[in-house]
CSV table of C-alpha atoms in Angstrom, one decimal:
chain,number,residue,atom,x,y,z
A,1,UNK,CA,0.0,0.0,0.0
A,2,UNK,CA,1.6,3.4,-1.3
A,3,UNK,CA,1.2,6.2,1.0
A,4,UNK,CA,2.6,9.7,-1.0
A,5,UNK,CA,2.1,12.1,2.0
A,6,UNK,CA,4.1,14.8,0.4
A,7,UNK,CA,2.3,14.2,-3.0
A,8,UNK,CA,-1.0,14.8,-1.3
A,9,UNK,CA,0.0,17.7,0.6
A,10,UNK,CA,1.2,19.3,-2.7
A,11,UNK,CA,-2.3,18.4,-4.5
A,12,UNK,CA,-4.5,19.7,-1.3
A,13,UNK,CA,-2.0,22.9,-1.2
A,14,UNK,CA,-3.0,23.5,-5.0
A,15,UNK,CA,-6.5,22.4,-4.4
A,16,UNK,CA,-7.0,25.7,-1.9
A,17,UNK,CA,-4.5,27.8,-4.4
A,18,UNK,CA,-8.1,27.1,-6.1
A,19,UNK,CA,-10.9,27.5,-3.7
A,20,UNK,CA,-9.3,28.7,-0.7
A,21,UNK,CA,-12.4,28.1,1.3
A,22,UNK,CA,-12.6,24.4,0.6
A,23,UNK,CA,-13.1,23.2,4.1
A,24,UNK,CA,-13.2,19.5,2.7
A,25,UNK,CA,-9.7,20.1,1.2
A,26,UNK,CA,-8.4,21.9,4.0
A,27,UNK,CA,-9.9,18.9,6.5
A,28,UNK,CA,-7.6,16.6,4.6
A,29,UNK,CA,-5.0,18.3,4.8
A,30,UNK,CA,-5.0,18.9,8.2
A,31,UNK,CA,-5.1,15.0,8.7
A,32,UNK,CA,-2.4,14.6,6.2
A,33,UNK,CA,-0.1,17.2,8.2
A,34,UNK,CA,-1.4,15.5,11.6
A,35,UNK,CA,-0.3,11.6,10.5
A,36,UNK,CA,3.0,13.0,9.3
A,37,UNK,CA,3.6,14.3,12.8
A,38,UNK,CA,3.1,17.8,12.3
A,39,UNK,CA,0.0,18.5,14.8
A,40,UNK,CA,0.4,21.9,14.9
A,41,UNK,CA,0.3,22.5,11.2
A,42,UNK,CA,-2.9,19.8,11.3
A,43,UNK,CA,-4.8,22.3,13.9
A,44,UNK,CA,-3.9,25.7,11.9
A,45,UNK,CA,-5.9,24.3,8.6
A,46,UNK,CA,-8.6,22.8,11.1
A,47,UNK,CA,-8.7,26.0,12.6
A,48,UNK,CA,-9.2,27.9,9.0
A,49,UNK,CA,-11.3,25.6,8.1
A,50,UNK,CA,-13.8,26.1,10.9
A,51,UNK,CA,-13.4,29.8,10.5
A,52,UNK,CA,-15.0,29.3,6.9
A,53,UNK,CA,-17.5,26.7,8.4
A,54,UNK,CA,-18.4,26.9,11.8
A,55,UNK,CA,-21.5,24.6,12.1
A,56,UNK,CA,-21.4,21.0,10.8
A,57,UNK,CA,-17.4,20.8,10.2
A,58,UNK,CA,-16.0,17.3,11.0
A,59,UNK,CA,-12.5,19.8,12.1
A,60,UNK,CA,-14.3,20.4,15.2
A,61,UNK,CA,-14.0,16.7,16.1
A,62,UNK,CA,-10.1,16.4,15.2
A,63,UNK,CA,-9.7,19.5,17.2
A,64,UNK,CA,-11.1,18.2,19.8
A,65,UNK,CA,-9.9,15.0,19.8
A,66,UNK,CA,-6.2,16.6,19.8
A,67,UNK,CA,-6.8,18.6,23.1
A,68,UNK,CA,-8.3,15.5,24.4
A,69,UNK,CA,-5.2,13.8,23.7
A,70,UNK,CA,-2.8,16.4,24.8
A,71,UNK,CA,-4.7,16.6,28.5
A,72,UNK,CA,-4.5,12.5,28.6
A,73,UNK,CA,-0.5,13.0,27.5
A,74,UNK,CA,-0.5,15.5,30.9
A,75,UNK,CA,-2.7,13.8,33.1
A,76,UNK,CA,-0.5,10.5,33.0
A,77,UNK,CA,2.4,12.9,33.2
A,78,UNK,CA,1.9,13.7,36.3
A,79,UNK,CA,1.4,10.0,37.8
């Protein structure tokens, strides 16, 4: 199974050259960026993204499941 990360960053990047309000472009990107480790890159296209669409955006959910993560990492920390 071929995974071309980079390849689809570069397509999604030209993709929102296009329609820069593609929330549905900008969603996969942001899960592209998040599975090649860059969370915080991930979150700042989730975070455009919901500024375009604020109801009924599935970036709300990543979001959200990133802070849940993050107080988890903290909590267990601290143990």
């Amino acid at each position: 199974k071929v995974r071309d990360l980079s390849g689809a960053v570069l397509a999604l990047r030209e993709s929102l050259k296009i329609d820069k309000k593609n929330t549905n472009a900008r969603n996969l990107l942001g899960l592209v960026y998040y599975e090649m480790g860059m969370a915080v890159e991930a979150l700042t296209q989730w975070i455009i993204s919901r500024s375009f669409q604020s109801s009924k955006n599935i970036a709300d959910e990543y979001i959200e499941s990133i802070q849940n993560n993050r107080s988890e990492e903290r909590r267990v920390g601290k143990e």
